[in-house]
Amino acid sequence: MSTRIFVFDTNVLLTDPAALFRFMEHDVFIPMTVLEELDAAKKGVSDLARSAREVSRRLDQLIKDASAAQIEAGIPLHITSADSVQESSESGKLLLQTFGSSDSNLPAGLPGNSQDNQILSAVVTLKSRESNRDVTLLTNDINLRIKAQALGIHAEDYYNDKVLNDVDVLFAGYQDIDLTPERSPSGKDFTLPAKAVPPLSPNEGLFAGNETSDEYIVTALSEEVRCKPSTSFYPGHQNVWGIHARNREQNFALNLLTDDRIDIVTMLGAAGTGKTLLALAAGLTQTLDEGKYQEIIVTRETISLGEDIGFLPGTEEEKMTPWMGALVDNLEVLNSGAGAGEWGKAATLDLLHKRIKIRSMGFMRGRTFTNRFVIVDEAQNMTAKQMRAIISRAGAGTKLVCIGNIAQIDSPYLSESTSGLTYVVKKFRSWSHSGHITLQQGERSRLAEFAAQNL
């Protein structure tokens, strides 16, 4: 018998339905309140509802045909697939709450009618019944962990779904590197031994610390590192739908967005760094001017503070409009120099709206986007599962751009280290057809820049 018992909170199971089987050498305990919360969350087509149903199916497979006495004693934990239960040589047991708990287990200030407090009451009772074993509460809820510690219950965060332990080490997409003129002739391709430079990734930006401040892009990695000069999109050079790069990170982003070799681009950055504007400008140039793509698809996760998207009237595109304020604002910027006079601008804006399609995340399942330029806005609010679903929609000739700010996550079930956007940045880092850049400098206005740094 294992000396440890892990008690699962609902949020752990919803974020990772397979969490039960990551502690198979120990016993796991499911309070009755968690089963009630799973039942309440299972209705609907959201990602959380699908996770709740998956957890319920796995639990059903584990306890199927078990008697009440067997459930009270504990059900052996086995990995479950969609159609079968796979035996495991050594495993702990699944323990469901079969005993009652009382408010008297809790301090007077913690009434048991709260679902979190019901979980705490169950854990306190479990500890008294299993006094010779270590009981640990697993929860992503910070406040529940605080209350548990105050009651003498050992509580831990769930770490398995975290992509990184520290987001400060997340891949930035570029490096400052000391390249002497002898090692990197200005404006020319060059090759260096891999041992002579820090570890690099495909399509990573290199900012040379020489007198000319040259910028390069890694094109190939093996025993040697091949680099090429980046295209200049600074004022006085090329532009993308009338947009010039205002800093070196933006210049590198435009290189990635216009490179046919790259199928997926991820961009991180605070508000005002130009993520949406650069992505739209690159999409419009390659769709309308160069004809590489049939149209631009824009989507985002609809995390709101009020009613769901289904509450809103109108078509799918009309329902999505309230969440697409940033798109409209950036289209106005891109259209500011189009045509002569108001008639010309109005005609261009009408054309842009016809070639830019707004799609809801909830209607993506089963679709395939071929020869499209797809922009996933506010991607920091998406789970790893949602990101996999979106990326797998990409057909031949499609380019995917995922943008977001992991410091502004609205979902209560995600953090910087568990966001789907963080997941994609890490997983695609070493793929030769992907690119990433973290935009650092705000370009919205000096007021916005000061506010971002000081407020």
mmCIF file with all atom_site columns, N, CA and C in Angstrom, residues 226-271:
data_model
loop_
_atom_site.group_PDB
_atom_site.id
_atom_site.type_symbol
_atom_site.label_atom_id
_atom_site.label_alt_id
_atom_site.label_comp_id
_atom_site.label_asym_id
_atom_site.label_entity_id
_atom_site.label_seq_id
_atom_site.pdbx_PDB_ins_code
_atom_site.Cartn_x
_atom_site.Cartn_y
_atom_site.Cartn_z
_atom_site.occupancy
_atom_site.B_iso_or_equiv
_atom_site.pdbx_formal_charge
_atom_site.auth_seq_id
_atom_site.auth_comp_id
_atom_site.auth_asym_id
_atom_site.auth_atom_id
_atom_site.pdbx_PDB_model_num
ATOM 1   N N  . ARG A 1 226 ? 24.329 28.107 -40.779 1.00 0.00 ? 226 ARG A N  1
ATOM 2   C CA . ARG A 1 226 ? 24.228 28.969 -41.962 1.00 0.00 ? 226 ARG A CA 1
ATOM 3   C C  . ARG A 1 226 ? 23.310 30.146 -41.644 1.00 0.00 ? 226 ARG A C  1
ATOM 4   N N  . CYS A 1 227 ? 23.739 31.311 -42.033 1.00 0.00 ? 227 CYS A N  1
ATOM 5   C CA . CYS A 1 227 ? 22.974 32.535 -41.774 1.00 0.00 ? 227 CYS A CA 1
ATOM 6   C C  . CYS A 1 227 ? 22.888 33.382 -43.028 1.00 0.00 ? 227 CYS A C  1
ATOM 7   N N  . LYS A 1 228 ? 21.802 34.136 -43.119 1.00 0.00 ? 228 LYS A N  1
ATOM 8   C CA . LYS A 1 228 ? 21.629 35.069 -44.227 1.00 0.00 ? 228 LYS A CA 1
ATOM 9   C C  . LYS A 1 228 ? 21.221 36.419 -43.673 1.00 0.00 ? 228 LYS A C  1
ATOM 10  N N  . PRO A 1 229 ? 21.533 37.497 -44.379 1.00 0.00 ? 229 PRO A N  1
ATOM 11  C CA . PRO A 1 229 ? 21.105 38.830 -43.914 1.00 0.00 ? 229 PRO A CA 1
ATOM 12  C C  . PRO A 1 229 ? 19.576 38.928 -43.948 1.00 0.00 ? 229 PRO A C  1
ATOM 13  N N  . SER A 1 230 ? 18.986 39.557 -42.957 1.00 0.00 ? 230 SER A N  1
ATOM 14  C CA . SER A 1 230 ? 17.537 39.757 -42.962 1.00 0.00 ? 230 SER A CA 1
ATOM 15  C C  . SER A 1 230 ? 17.180 40.872 -43.937 1.00 0.00 ? 230 SER A C  1
ATOM 16  N N  . THR A 1 231 ? 15.965 40.816 -44.477 1.00 0.00 ? 231 THR A N  1
ATOM 17  C CA . THR A 1 231 ? 15.472 41.878 -45.346 1.00 0.00 ? 231 THR A CA 1
ATOM 18  C C  . THR A 1 231 ? 15.157 43.104 -44.503 1.00 0.00 ? 231 THR A C  1
ATOM 19  N N  . SER A 1 232 ? 15.501 44.276 -44.994 1.00 0.00 ? 232 SER A N  1
ATOM 20  C CA . SER A 1 232 ? 15.254 45.506 -44.248 1.00 0.00 ? 232 SER A CA 1
ATOM 21  C C  . SER A 1 232 ? 13.880 46.068 -44.584 1.00 0.00 ? 232 SER A C  1
ATOM 22  N N  . PHE A 1 233 ? 13.047 46.188 -43.561 1.00 0.00 ? 233 PHE A N  1
ATOM 23  C CA . PHE A 1 233 ? 11.737 46.805 -43.702 1.00 0.00 ? 233 PHE A CA 1
ATOM 24  C C  . PHE A 1 233 ? 11.677 48.130 -42.951 1.00 0.00 ? 233 PHE A C  1
ATOM 25  N N  . TYR A 1 234 ? 12.842 48.695 -42.685 1.00 0.00 ? 234 TYR A N  1
ATOM 26  C CA . TYR A 1 234 ? 12.913 49.976 -41.992 1.00 0.00 ? 234 TYR A CA 1
ATOM 27  C C  . TYR A 1 234 ? 12.510 51.107 -42.947 1.00 0.00 ? 234 TYR A C  1
ATOM 28  N N  . PRO A 1 235 ? 12.156 52.281 -42.413 1.00 0.00 ? 235 PRO A N  1
ATOM 29  C CA . PRO A 1 235 ? 11.828 53.423 -43.292 1.00 0.00 ? 235 PRO A CA 1
ATOM 30  C C  . PRO A 1 235 ? 12.949 53.688 -44.290 1.00 0.00 ? 235 PRO A C  1
ATOM 31  N N  . GLY A 1 236 ? 12.559 53.919 -45.530 1.00 0.00 ? 236 GLY A N  1
ATOM 32  C CA . GLY A 1 236 ? 13.532 54.117 -46.593 1.00 0.00 ? 236 GLY A CA 1
ATOM 33  C C  . GLY A 1 236 ? 13.846 52.850 -47.348 1.00 0.00 ? 236 GLY A C  1
ATOM 34  N N  . HIS A 1 237 ? 13.340 51.711 -46.864 1.00 0.00 ? 237 HIS A N  1
ATOM 35  C CA . HIS A 1 237 ? 13.544 50.438 -47.533 1.00 0.00 ? 237 HIS A CA 1
ATOM 36  C C  . HIS A 1 237 ? 12.180 49.833 -47.882 1.00 0.00 ? 237 HIS A C  1
ATOM 37  N N  . GLN A 1 238 ? 12.079 48.524 -47.935 1.00 0.00 ? 238 GLN A N  1
ATOM 38  C CA . GLN A 1 238 ? 10.820 47.886 -48.292 1.00 0.00 ? 238 GLN A CA 1
ATOM 39  C C  . GLN A 1 238 ? 9.749  48.146 -47.233 1.00 0.00 ? 238 GLN A C  1
ATOM 40  N N  . ASN A 1 239 ? 8.484  48.045 -47.674 1.00 0.00 ? 239 ASN A N  1
ATOM 41  C CA . ASN A 1 239 ? 7.374  48.143 -46.725 1.00 0.00 ? 239 ASN A CA 1
ATOM 42  C C  . ASN A 1 239 ? 6.421  46.982 -46.953 1.00 0.00 ? 239 ASN A C  1
ATOM 43  N N  . VAL A 1 240 ? 5.582  46.738 -45.996 1.00 0.00 ? 240 VAL A N  1
ATOM 44  C CA . VAL A 1 240 ? 4.572  45.682 -46.092 1.00 0.00 ? 240 VAL A CA 1
ATOM 45  C C  . VAL A 1 240 ? 3.213  46.342 -45.902 1.00 0.00 ? 240 VAL A C  1
ATOM 46  N N  . TRP A 1 241 ? 2.472  46.502 -47.008 1.00 0.00 ? 241 TRP A N  1
ATOM 47  C CA . TRP A 1 241 ? 1.180  47.195 -47.020 1.00 0.00 ? 241 TRP A CA 1
ATOM 48  C C  . TRP A 1 241 ? 1.314  48.583 -46.388 1.00 0.00 ? 241 TRP A C  1
ATOM 49  N N  . GLY A 1 242 ? 2.412  49.249 -46.727 1.00 0.00 ? 242 GLY A N  1
ATOM 50  C CA . GLY A 1 242 ? 2.655  50.594 -46.235 1.00 0.00 ? 242 GLY A CA 1
ATOM 51  C C  . GLY A 1 242 ? 3.247  50.666 -44.842 1.00 0.00 ? 242 GLY A C  1
ATOM 52  N N  . ILE A 1 243 ? 3.509  49.529 -44.214 1.00 0.00 ? 243 ILE A N  1
ATOM 53  C CA . ILE A 1 243 ? 4.021  49.493 -42.848 1.00 0.00 ? 243 ILE A CA 1
ATOM 54  C C  . ILE A 1 243 ? 5.531  49.253 -42.853 1.00 0.00 ? 243 ILE A C  1
ATOM 55  N N  . HIS A 1 244 ? 6.257  50.058 -42.076 1.00 0.00 ? 244 HIS A N  1
ATOM 56  C CA . HIS A 1 244 ? 7.699  49.869 -41.890 1.00 0.00 ? 244 HIS A CA 1
ATOM 57  C C  . HIS A 1 244 ? 7.966  49.393 -40.461 1.00 0.00 ? 244 HIS A C  1
ATOM 58  N N  . ALA A 1 245 ? 9.067  48.691 -40.305 1.00 0.00 ? 245 ALA A N  1
ATOM 59  C CA . ALA A 1 245 ? 9.486  48.260 -38.966 1.00 0.00 ? 245 ALA A CA 1
ATOM 60  C C  . ALA A 1 245 ? 10.036 49.455 -38.202 1.00 0.00 ? 245 ALA A C  1
ATOM 61  N N  . ARG A 1 246 ? 9.663  49.569 -36.938 1.00 0.00 ? 246 ARG A N  1
ATOM 62  C CA . ARG A 1 246 ? 10.146 50.667 -36.102 1.00 0.00 ? 246 ARG A CA 1
ATOM 63  C C  . ARG A 1 246 ? 11.251 50.229 -35.143 1.00 0.00 ? 246 ARG A C  1
ATOM 64  N N  . ASN A 1 247 ? 11.482 48.938 -35.042 1.00 0.00 ? 247 ASN A N  1
ATOM 65  C CA . ASN A 1 247 ? 12.570 48.435 -34.210 1.00 0.00 ? 247 ASN A CA 1
ATOM 66  C C  . ASN A 1 247 ? 13.027 47.095 -34.768 1.00 0.00 ? 247 ASN A C  1
ATOM 67  N N  . ARG A 1 248 ? 14.089 46.558 -34.213 1.00 0.00 ? 248 ARG A N  1
ATOM 68  C CA . ARG A 1 248 ? 14.693 45.365 -34.799 1.00 0.00 ? 248 ARG A CA 1
ATOM 69  C C  . ARG A 1 248 ? 13.809 44.130 -34.624 1.00 0.00 ? 248 ARG A C  1
ATOM 70  N N  . GLU A 1 249 ? 13.044 44.039 -33.517 1.00 0.00 ? 249 GLU A N  1
ATOM 71  C CA . GLU A 1 249 ? 12.161 42.902 -33.347 1.00 0.00 ? 249 GLU A CA 1
ATOM 72  C C  . GLU A 1 249 ? 11.036 42.927 -34.374 1.00 0.00 ? 249 GLU A C  1
ATOM 73  N N  . GLN A 1 250 ? 10.487 44.109 -34.659 1.00 0.00 ? 250 GLN A N  1
ATOM 74  C CA . GLN A 1 250 ? 9.455  44.214 -35.688 1.00 0.00 ? 250 GLN A CA 1
ATOM 75  C C  . GLN A 1 250 ? 10.015 43.852 -37.062 1.00 0.00 ? 250 GLN A C  1
ATOM 76  N N  . ASN A 1 251 ? 11.248 44.245 -37.337 1.00 0.00 ? 251 ASN A N  1
ATOM 77  C CA . ASN A 1 251 ? 11.859 43.922 -38.620 1.00 0.00 ? 251 ASN A CA 1
ATOM 78  C C  . ASN A 1 251 ? 12.008 42.411 -38.781 1.00 0.00 ? 251 ASN A C  1
ATOM 79  N N  . PHE A 1 252 ? 12.442 41.765 -37.713 1.00 0.00 ? 252 PHE A N  1
ATOM 80  C CA . PHE A 1 252 ? 12.572 40.315 -37.770 1.00 0.00 ? 252 PHE A CA 1
ATOM 81  C C  . PHE A 1 252 ? 11.203 39.658 -37.912 1.00 0.00 ? 252 PHE A C  1
ATOM 82  N N  . ALA A 1 253 ? 10.173 40.183 -37.236 1.00 0.00 ? 253 ALA A N  1
ATOM 83  C CA . ALA A 1 253 ? 8.816  39.641 -37.350 1.00 0.00 ? 253 ALA A CA 1
ATOM 84  C C  . ALA A 1 253 ? 8.323  39.712 -38.794 1.00 0.00 ? 253 ALA A C  1
ATOM 85  N N  . LEU A 1 254 ? 8.553  40.827 -39.466 1.00 0.00 ? 254 LEU A N  1
ATOM 86  C CA . LEU A 1 254 ? 8.131  40.962 -40.863 1.00 0.00 ? 254 LEU A CA 1
ATOM 87  C C  . LEU A 1 254 ? 8.882  39.991 -41.761 1.00 0.00 ? 254 LEU A C  1
ATOM 88  N N  . ASN A 1 255 ? 10.143 39.709 -41.449 1.00 0.00 ? 255 ASN A N  1
ATOM 89  C CA . ASN A 1 255 ? 10.886 38.700 -42.199 1.00 0.00 ? 255 ASN A CA 1
ATOM 90  C C  . ASN A 1 255 ? 10.233 37.331 -42.065 1.00 0.00 ? 255 ASN A C  1
ATOM 91  N N  . LEU A 1 256 ? 9.835  36.974 -40.855 1.00 0.00 ? 256 LEU A N  1
ATOM 92  C CA . LEU A 1 256 ? 9.194  35.679 -40.634 1.00 0.00 ? 256 LEU A CA 1
ATOM 93  C C  . LEU A 1 256 ? 7.823  35.608 -41.303 1.00 0.00 ? 256 LEU A C  1
ATOM 94  N N  . LEU A 1 257 ? 7.059  36.696 -41.198 1.00 0.00 ? 257 LEU A N  1
ATOM 95  C CA . LEU A 1 257 ? 5.700  36.711 -41.728 1.00 0.00 ? 257 LEU A CA 1
ATOM 96  C C  . LEU A 1 257 ? 5.656  36.653 -43.249 1.00 0.00 ? 257 LEU A C  1
ATOM 97  N N  . THR A 1 258 ? 6.719  37.099 -43.921 1.00 0.00 ? 258 THR A N  1
ATOM 98  C CA . THR A 1 258 ? 6.736  37.125 -45.391 1.00 0.00 ? 258 THR A CA 1
ATOM 99  C C  . THR A 1 258 ? 7.608  36.033 -45.991 1.00 0.00 ? 258 THR A C  1
ATOM 100 N N  . ASP A 1 259 ? 8.123  35.136 -45.159 1.00 0.00 ? 259 ASP A N  1
ATOM 101 C CA . ASP A 1 259 ? 9.010  34.065 -45.634 1.00 0.00 ? 259 ASP A CA 1
ATOM 102 C C  . ASP A 1 259 ? 8.173  32.847 -46.010 1.00 0.00 ? 259 ASP A C  1
ATOM 103 N N  . ASP A 1 260 ? 8.246  32.437 -47.276 1.00 0.00 ? 260 ASP A N  1
ATOM 104 C CA . ASP A 1 260 ? 7.451  31.295 -47.751 1.00 0.00 ? 260 ASP A CA 1
ATOM 105 C C  . ASP A 1 260 ? 7.896  29.973 -47.130 1.00 0.00 ? 260 ASP A C  1
ATOM 106 N N  . ARG A 1 261 ? 9.102  29.913 -46.603 1.00 0.00 ? 261 ARG A N  1
ATOM 107 C CA . ARG A 1 261 ? 9.596  28.670 -45.994 1.00 0.00 ? 261 ARG A CA 1
ATOM 108 C C  . ARG A 1 261 ? 8.924  28.386 -44.654 1.00 0.00 ? 261 ARG A C  1
ATOM 109 N N  . ILE A 1 262 ? 8.345  29.397 -44.051 1.00 0.00 ? 262 ILE A N  1
ATOM 110 C CA . ILE A 1 262 ? 7.826  29.285 -42.685 1.00 0.00 ? 262 ILE A CA 1
ATOM 111 C C  . ILE A 1 262 ? 6.309  29.128 -42.717 1.00 0.00 ? 262 ILE A C  1
ATOM 112 N N  . ASP A 1 263 ? 5.825  28.050 -42.100 1.00 0.00 ? 263 ASP A N  1
ATOM 113 C CA . ASP A 1 263 ? 4.390  27.747 -42.099 1.00 0.00 ? 263 ASP A CA 1
ATOM 114 C C  . ASP A 1 263 ? 3.670  28.288 -40.874 1.00 0.00 ? 263 ASP A C  1
ATOM 115 N N  . ILE A 1 264 ? 4.373  28.450 -39.774 1.00 0.00 ? 264 ILE A N  1
ATOM 116 C CA . ILE A 1 264 ? 3.733  28.940 -38.554 1.00 0.00 ? 264 ILE A CA 1
ATOM 117 C C  . ILE A 1 264 ? 4.636  29.951 -37.872 1.00 0.00 ? 264 ILE A C  1
ATOM 118 N N  . VAL A 1 265 ? 4.061  31.079 -37.482 1.00 0.00 ? 265 VAL A N  1
ATOM 119 C CA . VAL A 1 265 ? 4.786  32.143 -36.789 1.00 0.00 ? 265 VAL A CA 1
ATOM 120 C C  . VAL A 1 265 ? 4.064  32.419 -35.473 1.00 0.00 ? 265 VAL A C  1
ATOM 121 N N  . THR A 1 266 ? 4.815  32.462 -34.381 1.00 0.00 ? 266 THR A N  1
ATOM 122 C CA . THR A 1 266 ? 4.251  32.857 -33.091 1.00 0.00 ? 266 THR A CA 1
ATOM 123 C C  . THR A 1 266 ? 4.869  34.187 -32.683 1.00 0.00 ? 266 THR A C  1
ATOM 124 N N  . MET A 1 267 ? 4.025  35.092 -32.199 1.00 0.00 ? 267 MET A N  1
ATOM 125 C CA . MET A 1 267 ? 4.495  36.409 -31.767 1.00 0.00 ? 267 MET A CA 1
ATOM 126 C C  . MET A 1 267 ? 3.948  36.717 -30.387 1.00 0.00 ? 267 MET A C  1
ATOM 127 N N  . LEU A 1 268 ? 4.843  37.002 -29.467 1.00 0.00 ? 268 LEU A N  1
ATOM 128 C CA . LEU A 1 268 ? 4.471  37.438 -28.124 1.00 0.00 ? 268 LEU A CA 1
ATOM 129 C C  . LEU A 1 268 ? 4.821  38.907 -27.968 1.00 0.00 ? 268 LEU A C  1
ATOM 130 N N  . GLY A 1 269 ? 4.130  39.577 -27.088 1.00 0.00 ? 269 GLY A N  1
ATOM 131 C CA . GLY A 1 269 ? 4.453  40.974 -26.840 1.00 0.00 ? 269 GLY A CA 1
ATOM 132 C C  . GLY A 1 269 ? 3.337  41.672 -26.088 1.00 0.00 ? 269 GLY A C  1
ATOM 133 N N  . ALA A 1 270 ? 3.700  42.708 -25.376 1.00 0.00 ? 270 ALA A N  1
ATOM 134 C CA . ALA A 1 270 ? 2.713  43.487 -24.632 1.00 0.00 ? 270 ALA A CA 1
ATOM 135 C C  . ALA A 1 270 ? 1.840  44.299 -25.582 1.00 0.00 ? 270 ALA A C  1
ATOM 136 N N  . ALA A 1 271 ? 0.789  44.892 -25.041 1.00 0.00 ? 271 ALA A N  1
ATOM 137 C CA . ALA A 1 271 ? -0.096 45.728 -25.852 1.00 0.00 ? 271 ALA A CA 1
ATOM 138 C C  . ALA A 1 271 ? 0.688  46.877 -26.465 1.00 0.00 ? 271 ALA A C  1
#
